[in-house]
mmCIF file of C-alpha atoms and ligand atoms in Angstrom:
data_model
loop_
_atom_site.group_PDB
_atom_site.id
_atom_site.type_symbol
_atom_site.label_atom_id
_atom_site.label_comp_id
_atom_site.label_asym_id
_atom_site.label_seq_id
_atom_site.Cartn_x
_atom_site.Cartn_y
_atom_site.Cartn_z
ATOM 1 C CA MET A 1 -6.261 -1.651 -15.321
ATOM 2 C CA LYS A 2 -8.259 -1.864 -12.110
ATOM 3 C CA ASN A 3 -8.589 0.453 -9.139
ATOM 4 C CA VAL A 4 -6.720 -1.112 -6.230
ATOM 5 C CA ILE A 5 -7.946 -1.460 -2.652
ATOM 6 C CA PHE A 6 -5.302 -2.833 -0.286
ATOM 7 C CA ILE A 7 -6.166 -4.863 2.799
ATOM 8 C CA ALA A 8 -3.079 -5.806 4.776
ATOM 9 C CA PRO A 9 -1.437 -5.972 8.169
ATOM 10 C CA PRO A 10 0.584 -2.883 9.140
ATOM 11 C CA ALA A 11 3.975 -2.595 7.424
ATOM 12 C CA ALA A 12 3.139 -5.295 4.843
ATOM 13 C CA GLY A 13 4.273 -3.009 2.007
ATOM 14 C CA LYS A 14 1.112 -1.133 0.877
ATOM 15 C CA GLY A 15 2.899 2.200 0.520
ATOM 16 C CA THR A 16 5.899 0.675 -1.268
ATOM 17 C CA ILE A 17 3.746 -1.072 -3.885
ATOM 18 C CA SER A 18 1.647 2.080 -4.269
ATOM 19 C CA ASP A 19 4.780 4.139 -5.041
ATOM 20 C CA TYR A 20 5.715 1.605 -7.701
ATOM 21 C CA LEU A 21 2.253 1.803 -9.312
ATOM 22 C CA VAL A 22 2.220 5.610 -9.215
ATOM 23 C CA LYS A 23 5.697 5.867 -10.759
ATOM 24 C CA ASN A 24 5.105 3.297 -13.500
ATOM 25 C CA PHE A 25 1.403 3.628 -14.311
ATOM 26 C CA ASN A 26 -1.318 6.206 -14.194
ATOM 27 C CA TYR A 27 -2.365 5.630 -10.579
ATOM 28 C CA VAL A 28 -3.366 8.204 -7.993
ATOM 29 C CA HIS A 29 -2.515 7.091 -4.438
ATOM 30 C CA LEU A 30 -4.722 7.774 -1.425
ATOM 31 C CA SER A 31 -3.086 6.731 1.860
ATOM 32 C CA THR A 32 -5.286 7.421 4.873
ATOM 33 C CA GLY A 33 -2.237 7.082 7.150
ATOM 34 C CA ASP A 34 -0.416 9.822 5.174
ATOM 35 C CA MET A 35 -3.540 12.033 5.266
ATOM 36 C CA LEU A 36 -3.796 11.654 9.039
ATOM 37 C CA ARG A 37 -0.051 12.285 9.558
ATOM 38 C CA SER A 38 -0.361 15.529 7.527
ATOM 39 C CA GLU A 39 -3.148 16.645 9.848
ATOM 40 C CA VAL A 40 -0.916 15.807 12.839
ATOM 41 C CA ALA A 41 1.975 17.768 11.287
ATOM 42 C CA SER A 42 -0.284 20.811 10.815
ATOM 43 C CA GLY A 43 -0.475 21.110 14.614
ATOM 44 C CA SER A 44 -4.280 21.544 14.568
ATOM 45 C CA LEU A 45 -6.496 20.503 17.463
ATOM 46 C CA LEU A 46 -7.844 17.659 15.318
ATOM 47 C CA GLY A 47 -4.228 16.675 14.544
ATOM 48 C CA LYS A 48 -3.476 16.435 18.260
ATOM 49 C CA GLU A 49 -6.471 14.143 18.800
ATOM 50 C CA ILE A 50 -5.413 11.968 15.848
ATOM 51 C CA ASP A 51 -1.822 11.820 17.123
ATOM 52 C CA ALA A 52 -2.981 10.491 20.500
ATOM 53 C CA LEU A 53 -4.793 7.602 18.766
ATOM 54 C CA ILE A 54 -2.080 6.756 16.213
ATOM 55 C CA SER A 55 0.652 6.793 18.874
ATOM 56 C CA LYS A 56 -1.108 4.112 20.863
ATOM 57 C CA GLY A 57 -1.858 1.935 17.832
ATOM 58 C CA SER A 58 -5.620 2.608 17.794
ATOM 59 C CA LEU A 59 -7.815 3.555 14.854
ATOM 60 C CA VAL A 60 -9.414 6.964 14.404
ATOM 61 C CA SER A 61 -13.226 6.937 14.284
ATOM 62 C CA ASP A 62 -15.092 5.545 11.286
ATOM 63 C CA GLU A 63 -17.040 8.810 11.032
ATOM 64 C CA LEU A 64 -13.910 10.938 10.651
ATOM 65 C CA ILE A 65 -12.096 8.698 8.177
ATOM 66 C CA ILE A 66 -15.212 8.121 6.052
ATOM 67 C CA LYS A 67 -15.769 11.876 5.830
ATOM 68 C CA LEU A 68 -12.144 12.446 4.720
ATOM 69 C CA VAL A 69 -12.118 9.609 2.177
ATOM 70 C CA GLU A 70 -15.544 10.414 0.757
ATOM 71 C CA SER A 71 -14.497 13.956 -0.018
ATOM 72 C CA LYS A 72 -11.240 12.821 -1.718
ATOM 73 C CA LEU A 73 -12.949 10.041 -3.690
ATOM 74 C CA LYS A 74 -15.738 12.242 -4.981
ATOM 75 C CA ASN A 75 -13.527 15.208 -5.812
ATOM 76 C CA GLU A 76 -9.848 14.381 -6.439
ATOM 77 C CA LEU A 77 -10.082 10.699 -7.425
ATOM 78 C CA PHE A 78 -13.259 10.727 -9.466
ATOM 79 C CA GLY A 79 -12.606 9.547 -13.036
ATOM 80 C CA LYS A 80 -9.016 8.541 -12.202
ATOM 81 C CA LEU A 81 -7.339 5.174 -11.707
ATOM 82 C CA PHE A 82 -6.807 5.028 -7.944
ATOM 83 C CA ILE A 83 -5.247 3.097 -5.068
ATOM 84 C CA LEU A 84 -6.839 3.051 -1.611
ATOM 85 C CA ASP A 85 -4.084 2.331 0.924
ATOM 86 C CA GLY A 86 -5.307 1.990 4.516
ATOM 87 C CA PHE A 87 -9.038 2.237 3.785
ATOM 88 C CA PRO A 88 -11.279 0.400 4.493
ATOM 89 C CA ARG A 89 -10.039 -0.848 7.854
ATOM 90 C CA THR A 90 -13.311 -1.871 9.521
ATOM 91 C CA LEU A 91 -16.532 -3.510 8.330
ATOM 92 C CA PRO A 92 -18.522 -0.231 8.524
ATOM 93 C CA GLN A 93 -15.811 1.427 6.387
ATOM 94 C CA ALA A 94 -15.985 -1.418 3.836
ATOM 95 C CA GLU A 95 -19.776 -1.176 3.635
ATOM 96 C CA LYS A 96 -19.625 2.602 3.243
ATOM 97 C CA LEU A 97 -16.973 2.277 0.532
ATOM 98 C CA ASP A 98 -19.240 -0.069 -1.435
ATOM 99 C CA GLU A 99 -22.010 2.484 -1.181
ATOM 100 C CA MET A 100 -19.709 5.308 -2.373
ATOM 101 C CA LEU A 101 -18.319 3.329 -5.307
ATOM 102 C CA ILE A 102 -21.782 2.228 -6.428
ATOM 103 C CA SER A 103 -23.091 5.795 -6.233
ATOM 104 C CA MET A 104 -20.108 6.946 -8.331
ATOM 105 C CA GLY A 105 -20.599 4.108 -10.849
ATOM 106 C CA VAL A 106 -17.064 2.807 -10.185
ATOM 107 C CA THR A 107 -17.048 -0.971 -10.721
ATOM 108 C CA ASN A 108 -13.577 -1.827 -12.055
ATOM 109 C CA ASN A 109 -11.951 -2.615 -8.703
ATOM 110 C CA VAL A 110 -9.783 -5.322 -7.157
ATOM 111 C CA VAL A 111 -9.186 -5.838 -3.452
ATOM 112 C CA ILE A 112 -5.670 -7.112 -2.807
ATOM 113 C CA TYR A 113 -4.743 -8.815 0.438
ATOM 114 C CA LEU A 114 -1.010 -8.690 1.185
ATOM 115 C CA ASP A 115 0.018 -11.819 3.036
ATOM 116 C CA VAL A 116 2.912 -11.353 5.494
ATOM 117 C CA THR A 117 3.837 -12.950 8.827
ATOM 118 C CA LEU A 118 3.824 -10.988 12.083
ATOM 119 C CA GLU A 119 7.576 -11.552 12.438
ATOM 120 C CA GLU A 120 8.351 -10.137 8.979
ATOM 121 C CA ALA A 121 5.937 -7.197 9.387
ATOM 122 C CA THR A 122 7.560 -6.325 12.733
ATOM 123 C CA LYS A 123 11.023 -6.312 11.146
ATOM 124 C CA ARG A 124 9.756 -4.113 8.297
ATOM 125 C CA ALA A 125 8.173 -1.617 10.730
ATOM 126 C CA VAL A 126 11.081 -1.411 13.139
ATOM 127 C CA GLY A 127 13.613 -0.961 10.299
ATOM 128 C CA ARG A 128 11.544 1.588 8.383
ATOM 129 C CA ILE A 129 12.670 5.161 7.762
ATOM 130 C CA VAL A 130 10.440 7.538 5.801
ATOM 131 C CA CYS A 131 10.734 10.750 3.864
ATOM 132 C CA PRO A 132 8.860 13.536 5.700
ATOM 133 C CA LYS A 133 8.285 15.295 2.370
ATOM 134 C CA CYS A 134 7.013 12.568 -0.014
ATOM 135 C CA SER A 135 6.293 9.758 2.526
ATOM 136 C CA ARG A 136 8.404 7.222 0.593
ATOM 137 C CA SER A 137 9.456 4.306 2.839
ATOM 138 C CA TYR A 138 12.976 2.899 3.051
ATOM 139 C CA ASN A 139 14.365 0.205 5.307
ATOM 140 C CA VAL A 140 17.640 -0.225 7.151
ATOM 141 C CA TYR A 141 17.386 -4.047 7.110
ATOM 142 C CA TYR A 142 16.925 -4.637 3.345
ATOM 143 C CA LYS A 143 19.470 -3.648 0.721
ATOM 144 C CA GLU A 144 16.824 -3.252 -1.992
ATOM 145 C CA ALA A 145 14.865 -0.874 0.275
ATOM 146 C CA SER A 146 17.878 1.260 1.245
ATOM 147 C CA PRO A 147 18.319 4.838 0.042
ATOM 148 C CA LEU A 148 21.243 5.498 -2.319
ATOM 149 C CA ILE A 149 22.780 7.854 0.268
ATOM 150 C CA GLU A 150 22.357 6.688 3.855
ATOM 151 C CA GLY A 151 19.575 8.553 5.656
ATOM 152 C CA ILE A 152 18.564 10.696 2.638
ATOM 153 C CA CYS A 153 15.489 10.370 0.382
ATOM 154 C CA ASP A 154 16.487 9.456 -3.220
ATOM 155 C CA ASP A 155 13.647 11.578 -4.627
ATOM 156 C CA CYS A 156 13.598 14.651 -2.362
ATOM 157 C CA GLY A 157 17.136 14.823 -0.929
ATOM 158 C CA VAL A 158 15.817 15.428 2.600
ATOM 159 C CA ALA A 159 16.747 13.560 5.803
ATOM 160 C CA LEU A 160 14.739 10.398 6.495
ATOM 161 C CA GLU A 161 12.910 9.962 9.799
ATOM 162 C CA LYS A 162 11.397 7.189 11.894
ATOM 163 C CA ARG A 163 7.607 7.119 12.337
ATOM 164 C CA SER A 164 6.506 7.564 15.953
ATOM 165 C CA ASP A 165 4.332 4.416 15.734
ATOM 166 C CA ASP A 166 7.154 2.178 14.468
ATOM 167 C CA THR A 167 8.449 1.052 17.867
ATOM 168 C CA GLU A 168 8.197 -2.668 18.611
ATOM 169 C CA GLU A 169 5.767 -1.985 21.459
ATOM 170 C CA THR A 170 3.346 0.164 19.419
ATOM 171 C CA PHE A 171 3.639 -2.212 16.497
ATOM 172 C CA LYS A 172 2.284 -5.068 18.668
ATOM 173 C CA LYS A 173 -0.787 -2.948 19.401
ATOM 174 C CA ARG A 174 -1.208 -1.957 15.745
ATOM 175 C CA TYR A 175 -1.058 -5.603 14.739
ATOM 176 C CA GLN A 176 -3.647 -6.554 17.368
ATOM 177 C CA THR A 177 -5.899 -3.729 16.131
ATOM 178 C CA TYR A 178 -5.502 -5.161 12.630
ATOM 179 C CA LEU A 179 -6.518 -8.656 13.834
ATOM 180 C CA ASP A 180 -9.525 -7.339 15.761
ATOM 181 C CA SER A 181 -10.893 -4.696 13.392
ATOM 182 C CA THR A 182 -9.463 -5.151 9.895
ATOM 183 C CA SER A 183 -8.984 -8.878 9.299
ATOM 184 C CA PRO A 184 -12.785 -9.548 9.324
ATOM 185 C CA ILE A 185 -13.083 -7.612 6.057
ATOM 186 C CA ILE A 186 -10.960 -10.239 4.286
ATOM 187 C CA ASN A 187 -13.965 -12.595 4.400
ATOM 188 C CA TYR A 188 -16.324 -9.778 3.447
ATOM 189 C CA TYR A 189 -14.442 -9.319 0.154
ATOM 190 C CA LYS A 190 -13.840 -13.056 -0.329
ATOM 191 C CA GLN A 191 -17.595 -13.583 -0.290
ATOM 192 C CA LYS A 192 -18.000 -10.869 -2.902
ATOM 193 C CA GLY A 193 -15.466 -12.709 -5.107
ATOM 194 C CA ILE A 194 -13.170 -9.701 -5.636
ATOM 195 C CA LEU A 195 -10.308 -10.611 -3.296
ATOM 196 C CA GLU A 196 -6.856 -11.481 -4.636
ATOM 197 C CA SER A 197 -4.178 -12.653 -2.222
ATOM 198 C CA ILE A 198 -0.484 -11.985 -2.755
ATOM 199 C CA ASN A 199 2.423 -13.375 -0.769
ATOM 200 C CA VAL A 200 4.660 -10.368 -0.069
ATOM 201 C CA MET A 201 7.425 -12.281 1.727
ATOM 202 C CA ARG A 202 9.608 -11.842 -1.340
ATOM 203 C CA THR A 203 11.620 -9.143 -3.061
ATOM 204 C CA GLN A 204 9.863 -5.980 -4.189
ATOM 205 C CA ASN A 205 10.397 -6.966 -7.854
ATOM 206 C CA GLU A 206 8.769 -10.350 -7.338
ATOM 207 C CA VAL A 207 5.848 -8.761 -5.509
ATOM 208 C CA ALA A 208 5.467 -6.172 -8.301
ATOM 209 C CA LYS A 209 5.112 -8.947 -10.913
ATOM 210 C CA ASP A 210 2.248 -10.550 -8.989
ATOM 211 C CA ILE A 211 0.565 -7.208 -8.461
ATOM 212 C CA LEU A 212 0.660 -6.531 -12.196
ATOM 213 C CA SER A 213 -0.966 -9.876 -12.898
ATOM 214 C CA VAL A 214 -3.973 -9.009 -10.729
ATOM 215 C CA ILE A 215 -4.487 -5.366 -11.670
ATOM 216 C CA ASN A 216 -4.422 -6.033 -15.371
ATOM 217 C CA ASP A 217 -8.023 -6.769 -16.440
ATOM 218 C CA GLU A 218 -7.123 -9.413 -19.024
ATOM 219 C CA ASN A 219 -4.762 -11.303 -16.728
ATOM 220 C CA VAL A 220 -7.326 -11.392 -13.941
ATOM 221 C CA SER A 221 -9.943 -12.978 -16.152
ATOM 222 C CA VAL A 222 -7.423 -15.520 -17.504
ATOM 223 C CA LYS A 223 -6.361 -16.360 -13.938
ATOM 224 C CA ARG A 224 -9.980 -16.790 -12.825
ATOM 225 C CA ARG A 225 -10.802 -19.077 -15.790
ATOM 226 C CA LYS A 226 -7.782 -21.263 -14.974
ATOM 227 C CA SER A 227 -8.838 -21.701 -11.356
ATOM 228 C CA ASP A 228 -12.524 -22.400 -12.197
HETATM 229 P P1 AP5 B 301 -1.027 3.606 7.999
HETATM 230 O O1 AP5 B 301 -0.066 4.657 7.667
HETATM 231 O O2 AP5 B 301 -1.981 3.120 6.984
HETATM 232 O O3 AP5 B 301 -0.197 2.415 8.639
HETATM 233 P P2 AP5 B 301 -0.250 0.843 8.432
HETATM 234 O O4 AP5 B 301 -1.484 0.244 7.895
HETATM 235 O O5 AP5 B 301 0.164 0.382 9.758
HETATM 236 O O6 AP5 B 301 0.689 0.589 7.278
HETATM 237 P P3 AP5 B 301 2.136 1.133 7.159
HETATM 238 O O7 AP5 B 301 2.124 2.471 6.502
HETATM 239 O O8 AP5 B 301 2.806 1.008 8.496
HETATM 240 O O9 AP5 B 301 2.810 0.032 6.227
HETATM 241 P P4 AP5 B 301 2.738 -0.202 4.672
HETATM 242 O O10 AP5 B 301 1.905 -1.410 4.440
HETATM 243 O O11 AP5 B 301 2.407 1.042 3.935
HETATM 244 O O12 AP5 B 301 4.248 -0.636 4.433
HETATM 245 P P5 AP5 B 301 5.464 0.129 3.691
HETATM 246 O O13 AP5 B 301 5.268 0.106 2.228
HETATM 247 O O14 AP5 B 301 5.775 1.407 4.358
HETATM 248 O O15 AP5 B 301 -1.899 4.058 9.262
HETATM 249 C C1 AP5 B 301 -1.303 4.634 10.398
HETATM 250 C C2 AP5 B 301 -2.361 4.852 11.462
HETATM 251 O O16 AP5 B 301 -3.367 5.780 10.992
HETATM 252 C C3 AP5 B 301 -3.177 3.612 11.867
HETATM 253 O O17 AP5 B 301 -2.491 2.823 12.828
HETATM 254 C C4 AP5 B 301 -4.447 4.248 12.412
HETATM 255 O O18 AP5 B 301 -4.236 4.767 13.686
HETATM 256 C C5 AP5 B 301 -4.659 5.408 11.462
HETATM 257 N N1 AP5 B 301 -5.506 5.049 10.291
HETATM 258 C C6 AP5 B 301 -5.113 4.958 8.993
HETATM 259 N N2 AP5 B 301 -6.128 4.591 8.216
HETATM 260 C C7 AP5 B 301 -7.214 4.449 9.016
HETATM 261 C C8 AP5 B 301 -8.562 4.055 8.790
HETATM 262 N N3 AP5 B 301 -9.014 3.726 7.568
HETATM 263 N N4 AP5 B 301 -9.396 3.996 9.851
HETATM 264 C C9 AP5 B 301 -8.978 4.336 11.101
HETATM 265 N N5 AP5 B 301 -7.702 4.704 11.393
HETATM 266 C C10 AP5 B 301 -6.823 4.764 10.356
HETATM 267 O O19 AP5 B 301 6.627 -0.938 4.007
HETATM 268 C C11 AP5 B 301 7.044 -1.172 5.331
HETATM 269 C C12 AP5 B 301 8.561 -1.343 5.357
HETATM 270 O O20 AP5 B 301 8.909 -2.540 4.662
HETATM 271 C C13 AP5 B 301 9.320 -0.210 4.652
HETATM 272 O O21 AP5 B 301 10.502 0.038 5.352
HETATM 273 C C14 AP5 B 301 9.638 -0.789 3.251
HETATM 274 O O22 AP5 B 301 10.810 -0.245 2.715
HETATM 275 C C15 AP5 B 301 9.794 -2.267 3.572
HETATM 276 N N6 AP5 B 301 9.377 -3.168 2.485
HETATM 277 C C16 AP5 B 301 8.289 -3.051 1.674
HETATM 278 N N7 AP5 B 301 8.211 -4.100 0.815
HETATM 279 C C17 AP5 B 301 9.280 -4.896 1.101
HETATM 280 C C18 AP5 B 301 9.766 -6.132 0.575
HETATM 281 N N8 AP5 B 301 9.118 -6.778 -0.422
HETATM 282 N N9 AP5 B 301 10.871 -6.663 1.132
HETATM 283 C C19 AP5 B 301 11.510 -6.042 2.143
HETATM 284 N N10 AP5 B 301 11.122 -4.864 2.693
HETATM 285 C C20 AP5 B 301 10.016 -4.305 2.176
HETATM 286 MG MG1 MG B 302 1.958 3.004 4.541
#
């Protein structure tokens, strides 16, 4: 199986698919959003600076995020099958990631673009509730994304919360930030020939099937030969 790098608009479903891959396969999940929210929750000075940026839908600096990811990749993720969720998000981050992966000799990667409309992503963000302990996402608008007991995490048994950046107003800004800073890297990976696109405007089970077909080495090569 391949290491997975997700490129997607906010609230497309990166975290949800990552949970599925972690629970069913041998993946280790690195979510930069979760890392930054932990720093915010710690109450540190850095956390306060990060919180100010996240709350207004802006990105934290490339320097900071690259430093955090580089340390995780080289220490905790090295030699493991991994998912990068939320990184890279800018062209400098994508270029730096290439450099890191090459220096680590990691070549078995697929970049997956999750295709979702603004309207659907907005509904997913506004209806999202998350577990403060394990970060699992649920949704009040979709039966298949509902917890078994209303307002409680199925896995941890703790009360679910809303994310501070999931208001409709902040979501508009997050989406604009995605268009301005992140969407250019779609072409960057297309040109490298390692981008797979998946329509996520379907049920989680349907999305999972498509994900499996692109992370499995054999299926990817069969798919490529067919489309040649
Ligand atoms: P981050 O946490 O990465 O936020 P995001 O990219 O906006 O993505 P989300 O976590 O909101 O959505 P998701 O795609 O994980 O969707 P989910 O699976 O939860 O980043 C937060 C902030 O940190 C950024 O705005 C930025 O400030 C900063 N940051 C992070 N990385 C950075 C970087 N590299 N550089 C600079 N700054 C950085 O699903 C969403 C909802 O939909 C859930 O309710 C879920 O249950 C539901 N759902 C999922 N799939 C389906 C389905 N198929 N059908 C119906 N509902 C579904
Ligand atoms: Mg997420």
